[in-house]
Coordinates of C-alpha atoms and ligand atoms in Angstrom, one line a residue:
M1 CA 16.9 12.0 11.7
P2 CA 16.3 11.4 8.2
N3 CA 12.8 10.4 7.5
P4 CA 12.9 6.4 6.2
Q5 CA 10.3 7.3 3.8
L6 CA 12.0 9.7 1.7
N7 CA 15.4 9.3 -0.2
A8 CA 18.2 11.7 -0.3
K9 CA 16.7 13.6 -3.2
G10 CA 13.3 14.0 -1.0
E11 CA 11.5 11.7 -3.2
L12 CA 8.6 9.4 -1.7
T13 CA 10.4 5.8 -1.3
H14 CA 8.0 4.2 1.3
L15 CA 4.8 5.4 2.4
L16 CA 4.8 4.6 6.4
A17 CA 3.2 7.4 8.1
I18 CA 1.8 11.3 7.1
D19 CA 4.3 12.5 10.4
G20 CA 7.1 14.4 8.7
L21 CA 5.9 14.5 5.3
P22 CA 6.3 17.9 3.8
R23 CA 3.1 19.6 2.6
E24 CA 3.8 19.2 -1.2
V25 CA 4.1 15.7 -1.0
L26 CA 0.8 15.6 0.3
T27 CA -0.2 18.0 -1.9
H28 CA 1.4 15.8 -5.0
I29 CA -0.5 12.9 -3.9
L30 CA -3.8 14.6 -3.7
D31 CA -3.3 16.3 -7.1
T32 CA -2.1 13.0 -8.8
A33 CA -5.2 10.9 -7.4
A34 CA -7.4 13.7 -9.0
S35 CA -5.6 12.9 -12.4
F36 CA -6.6 9.1 -12.0
L37 CA -10.6 10.0 -10.8
G38 CA -11.7 10.2 -14.4
L39 CA -10.9 6.5 -15.2
A40 CA -13.3 4.9 -13.6
D41 CA -15.9 6.3 -16.0
R42 CA -13.9 5.0 -19.0
E43 CA -14.8 1.9 -20.7
V44 CA -11.0 0.8 -20.3
K45 CA -10.2 1.7 -16.4
K46 CA -6.5 0.5 -16.7
V47 CA -3.3 2.4 -17.6
P48 CA 0.0 0.6 -17.5
L49 CA 2.1 2.7 -15.0
L50 CA 3.0 -0.2 -12.9
R51 CA 2.9 -2.8 -15.7
G52 CA 5.3 -6.1 -15.3
K53 CA 5.2 -4.9 -11.4
S54 CA 4.2 -7.2 -8.7
V55 CA 2.4 -5.8 -5.7
F56 CA 2.3 -8.1 -2.6
N57 CA -1.3 -7.4 -0.1
L58 CA -0.2 -8.7 3.0
F59 CA -3.1 -8.2 5.4
F60 CA -2.3 -9.4 9.0
E61 CA -5.4 -7.9 9.9
N62 CA -9.0 -7.8 8.7
S63 CA -10.0 -5.3 6.2
T64 CA -12.7 -4.6 3.5
R65 CA -12.0 -1.2 2.1
T66 CA -8.6 -0.7 2.3
R67 CA -7.5 -4.7 0.8
T68 CA -10.0 -4.4 -2.1
T69 CA -9.1 -0.9 -2.9
F70 CA -5.5 -1.4 -2.9
E71 CA -6.2 -4.5 -5.2
I72 CA -8.3 -2.6 -7.3
A73 CA -5.8 0.4 -7.9
A74 CA -2.8 -2.0 -8.6
K75 CA -4.6 -3.8 -11.4
R76 CA -6.0 -0.1 -12.8
L77 CA -2.2 0.7 -12.9
S78 CA -1.7 -2.7 -14.8
A79 CA 0.1 -4.4 -11.8
D80 CA 0.2 -8.1 -10.7
V81 CA -1.4 -8.4 -7.4
I82 CA -0.8 -11.3 -5.1
N83 CA -3.0 -11.3 -2.1
L84 CA -1.2 -13.7 0.5
D85 CA -3.7 -15.5 2.5
I86 CA -2.3 -14.9 6.1
T87 CA -4.1 -17.7 7.8
R88 CA -3.0 -20.2 5.3
S89 CA 0.6 -18.8 5.0
S90 CA 3.7 -20.1 6.6
T91 CA 3.5 -17.2 9.2
A92 CA 0.6 -19.6 10.9
K93 CA 3.3 -22.4 11.3
G94 CA 5.8 -20.0 12.9
E95 CA 7.7 -18.2 10.1
T96 CA 8.8 -15.0 11.2
L97 CA 7.8 -11.6 9.2
L98 CA 11.0 -11.0 8.0
D99 CA 11.4 -14.6 6.7
T100 CA 8.2 -14.4 4.5
I101 CA 9.5 -10.9 3.1
D102 CA 12.7 -12.4 2.3
N103 CA 10.6 -15.6 0.6
L104 CA 8.5 -12.8 -1.4
C105 CA 11.8 -10.8 -2.4
A106 CA 13.2 -14.2 -3.5
M107 CA 10.0 -14.1 -5.9
H108 CA 10.8 -10.3 -7.1
A109 CA 8.4 -8.3 -5.2
D110 CA 8.2 -4.9 -6.4
M111 CA 5.7 -3.4 -3.5
F112 CA 4.8 -4.6 -0.3
V113 CA 1.1 -3.1 0.9
V114 CA 1.3 -4.0 4.8
R115 CA -1.4 -4.2 7.6
H116 CA -0.3 -5.4 10.9
A117 CA -1.6 -5.2 14.6
A118 CA 1.8 -4.1 15.8
S119 CA 2.8 -0.5 15.6
G120 CA 5.7 -0.2 13.6
A121 CA 5.6 -3.4 11.2
P122 CA 6.0 -1.6 8.2
Y123 CA 9.1 0.3 9.5
L124 CA 10.6 -3.0 10.4
I125 CA 10.2 -4.4 6.6
A126 CA 11.3 -0.9 5.2
E127 CA 14.3 -1.1 7.5
H128 CA 15.2 -4.8 6.8
L129 CA 14.4 -4.1 3.2
R130 CA 17.2 -1.3 3.2
R131 CA 19.6 -3.5 5.0
M132 CA 19.3 -6.1 2.4
G133 CA 19.9 -3.8 -0.3
H134 CA 16.5 -3.7 -1.6
D135 CA 16.2 -0.1 -2.1
D136 CA 14.0 -0.6 -5.2
I137 CA 11.2 -2.7 -3.2
H138 CA 8.9 -0.1 -1.9
V139 CA 6.3 -0.7 1.4
V140 CA 3.2 0.8 1.9
N141 CA 1.5 0.9 5.3
A142 CA -2.0 -0.2 5.2
G143 CA -2.7 0.4 9.0
D144 CA -0.3 -0.7 11.7
G145 CA -1.6 -1.1 15.5
R146 CA -2.8 2.3 16.7
H147 CA 0.0 4.5 15.0
A148 CA -0.8 5.6 11.4
H149 CA -2.9 4.7 8.5
P150 CA -1.5 7.1 5.9
T151 CA -3.8 6.1 2.9
Q152 CA -6.6 6.3 5.0
G153 CA -5.4 9.9 5.8
L154 CA -4.7 10.9 2.4
L155 CA -8.3 10.0 0.9
D156 CA -9.6 11.8 4.1
M157 CA -7.9 15.0 3.0
Y158 CA -9.2 14.2 -0.6
T159 CA -12.6 14.2 0.3
I160 CA -12.3 17.2 2.2
R161 CA -10.6 19.1 -0.5
H162 CA -13.4 17.7 -3.0
F163 CA -16.3 19.0 -1.1
K164 CA -14.6 22.0 0.3
R165 CA -11.8 23.0 -2.0
N166 CA -9.5 24.3 0.8
F167 CA -8.1 23.9 4.4
E168 CA -7.4 27.4 5.5
S169 CA -10.8 28.1 6.5
L170 CA -12.2 24.8 7.8
T171 CA -13.1 23.9 11.4
V172 CA -12.6 19.7 11.6
A173 CA -14.1 17.8 14.4
I174 CA -12.5 14.3 15.0
I175 CA -15.0 12.5 17.3
G176 CA -14.8 9.4 19.7
D177 CA -12.1 6.5 20.1
I178 CA -9.0 9.0 19.1
L179 CA -6.9 7.0 21.8
H180 CA -7.0 3.8 19.7
S181 CA -7.1 5.4 16.3
R182 CA -4.5 5.0 13.5
V183 CA -7.1 7.5 11.3
A184 CA -7.2 9.9 14.0
R185 CA -3.4 10.5 14.2
S186 CA -3.2 10.4 10.3
D187 CA -5.7 13.2 9.9
I188 CA -4.3 15.1 12.4
C189 CA -1.1 15.1 10.9
A190 CA -2.5 15.7 7.5
L191 CA -5.1 18.3 8.4
T192 CA -2.1 20.4 10.6
T193 CA 0.4 20.2 7.6
L194 CA -2.5 21.0 5.2
G195 CA -3.1 24.0 6.8
A196 CA -6.6 23.7 8.5
K197 CA -8.0 26.7 10.6
E198 CA -8.8 24.5 13.6
V199 CA -8.6 20.8 14.4
R200 CA -11.0 19.6 17.5
A201 CA -10.8 16.3 19.4
I202 CA -14.3 15.2 20.7
G203 CA -14.7 12.0 23.0
P204 CA -14.6 10.7 26.7
E205 CA -11.3 11.9 29.1
T206 CA -10.6 7.8 28.5
L207 CA -10.9 7.8 24.9
L208 CA -8.6 10.7 24.4
P209 CA -4.6 10.6 24.2
A210 CA -2.8 13.1 26.7
N211 CA -0.6 15.0 24.0
L212 CA -3.3 16.2 21.7
A213 CA -2.9 20.2 22.6
S214 CA 0.9 19.3 21.2
M215 CA -0.2 18.2 18.0
G216 CA -2.6 21.4 17.4
V217 CA -5.6 19.9 18.7
K218 CA -8.1 21.4 21.0
V219 CA -10.1 19.5 23.2
Y220 CA -13.7 18.9 23.9
H221 CA -15.4 16.5 26.0
D222 CA -18.8 17.8 25.3
M223 CA -20.3 17.1 21.8
E224 CA -22.8 20.5 21.9
K225 CA -19.9 22.7 22.0
G226 CA -17.4 20.5 20.0
L227 CA -19.6 20.3 16.9
R228 CA -20.4 24.1 16.8
D229 CA -19.4 25.9 13.7
C230 CA -17.6 22.8 12.2
D231 CA -17.4 22.5 8.5
V232 CA -16.3 19.1 8.6
I233 CA -17.0 16.0 10.9
I234 CA -15.0 12.7 11.2
M235 CA -16.8 9.8 13.1
L236 CA -14.7 7.2 14.8
R237 CA -15.3 3.5 15.7
L238 CA -14.8 2.1 19.1
Q239 CA -11.5 0.2 18.8
N240 CA -12.5 -2.6 21.0
E241 CA -10.1 -4.9 20.0
R242 CA -7.3 -2.3 21.2
M243 CA -8.9 -1.5 24.5
N244 CA -7.3 -2.8 27.7
G245 CA -10.3 -3.4 29.9
A246 CA -13.4 -1.0 29.7
L247 CA -13.3 2.4 29.2
L248 CA -16.8 3.1 29.1
P249 CA -19.8 2.0 31.1
S250 CA -21.8 0.9 27.5
A251 CA -22.3 1.1 24.0
S252 CA -26.0 2.9 24.8
E253 CA -24.5 5.2 27.2
Y254 CA -21.6 6.1 24.7
F255 CA -24.2 6.7 21.8
R256 CA -25.9 8.7 24.2
H257 CA -23.3 11.3 25.1
Y258 CA -20.9 10.8 21.7
G259 CA -23.1 9.4 19.0
L260 CA -24.0 11.5 16.0
T261 CA -27.6 12.0 15.6
P262 CA -29.5 14.6 13.5
G263 CA -30.2 16.6 16.3
K264 CA -26.4 16.7 17.6
L265 CA -25.4 17.3 13.6
A266 CA -27.8 20.1 13.4
L267 CA -25.2 22.1 15.8
A268 CA -22.3 22.0 13.3
K269 CA -22.7 24.2 9.9
P270 CA -25.9 23.3 7.9
E271 CA -23.2 22.5 4.8
A272 CA -21.1 20.3 7.3
I273 CA -19.7 17.2 5.7
V274 CA -20.0 13.8 7.6
M275 CA -17.2 11.4 7.2
H276 CA -16.6 7.7 8.5
P277 CA -13.5 5.5 8.0
G278 CA -15.4 2.4 8.2
P279 CA -16.1 0.0 9.4
M280 CA -19.2 1.7 10.9
N281 CA -21.0 0.6 14.0
R282 CA -24.6 2.0 13.9
G283 CA -26.2 2.8 16.7
V284 CA -22.9 3.3 18.5
E285 CA -20.9 6.2 17.2
I286 CA -23.4 7.1 14.8
D287 CA -27.3 7.0 14.2
S288 CA -28.7 5.4 10.7
A289 CA -30.4 8.4 9.6
V290 CA -26.6 10.4 9.8
A291 CA -24.9 7.7 8.3
D292 CA -27.2 7.7 5.3
G293 CA -28.2 11.0 5.3
A294 CA -27.3 13.9 2.6
Q295 CA -24.7 15.1 4.5
A296 CA -22.8 12.0 4.7
V297 CA -19.9 11.2 2.0
I298 CA -18.6 8.3 3.8
L299 CA -19.1 6.5 0.3
D300 CA -17.5 9.1 -1.4
Q301 CA -14.3 8.4 0.9
V302 CA -14.3 4.9 -0.3
A303 CA -14.8 5.5 -4.0
F304 CA -11.6 8.1 -3.5
G305 CA -9.5 5.6 -1.9
I306 CA -8.8 3.8 -5.3
A307 CA -7.6 7.2 -7.1
V308 CA -5.8 8.2 -4.0
R309 CA -4.0 4.5 -3.8
M310 CA -3.2 4.5 -7.3
A311 CA -1.5 8.2 -7.0
V312 CA 0.6 6.4 -3.9
M313 CA 1.7 3.4 -5.8
S314 CA 2.5 5.3 -9.0
I315 CA 4.6 7.9 -7.3
L316 CA 6.5 5.1 -5.4
N317 CA 7.4 3.6 -8.4
G318 CA 8.6 6.9 -10.3
K319 CA 6.2 7.3 -12.7
K320 CA 4.2 10.3 -11.3
Ligands
CP1 N1 -11.4 2.1 6.7 C1 -10.4 0.9 6.7 O1 -9.6 0.8 7.0 O2 -11.3 0.2 6.6 P1 -10.8 -1.5 6.4 O3 -10.7 -2.2 7.9 O4 -12.2 -2.0 5.9 O5 -9.7 -1.7 5.7

């Protein structure tokens, strides 16, 4: 089946997931992001690549980092940005998602950035746009249910490449609630596509999906074994909002076994970096001494997110 994100020439037309995207497409996004990084230090931080275009931010779920950095990225590309206030929009009166999209198309939207609690919602919109003949309107998935968060995956890859220079020599551990994590799925797809030496998943049985081995991931239930010789550690939040019933005895018990403390971090390589997509729960999955420590690159991830989202939007618009 053809990848709905790519057109007949293999060019990116929507960004819905990392799955199925060739290595060259990922590398092109990362290289393009690198070309935007210096903008942040210029007096005028804007380029005209999306001048005259209308980008609609449709966040049906809460967000701090993703929504804000998409808005900054679109403005730095000179787009007009419309943040639909979902709680005050007509979806609150029962309008369907696709009726909302049709109305925004009538307002000449050029791009939709969509976060939704339902896995697959951005695919539904992309398919609807195709059926309605809106081939020039692009969809970017900003996180759908537990399925995918491709721009987070890309900014994580950008961060790793920035600090470690390559993927081929790296052992990367992803730790925590992988079962409910769209970030973990996107990171695993990106790391395996970009050729990481080893990808590990560490967590309790109840929070790890059954198909990790088929995704090329080594599974550990013991932090002490799993952290040994790691170059990169990606911590994840417990996604309580997506859990059906209690999957853990308590937060303090979880922290004792799977929280990243300075003592556990010392098991990884001394120059290992610590990442977290946010929002962090200090004292649940990560100790403040680690979150604020010298090895943490968590705020660098946020800053790189602007350049990566600029890259995605400019490539979709055919300008890079
Ligand atoms: N990482 C991430 O998606 O954060 P937000 O929920 O704040 O957007």
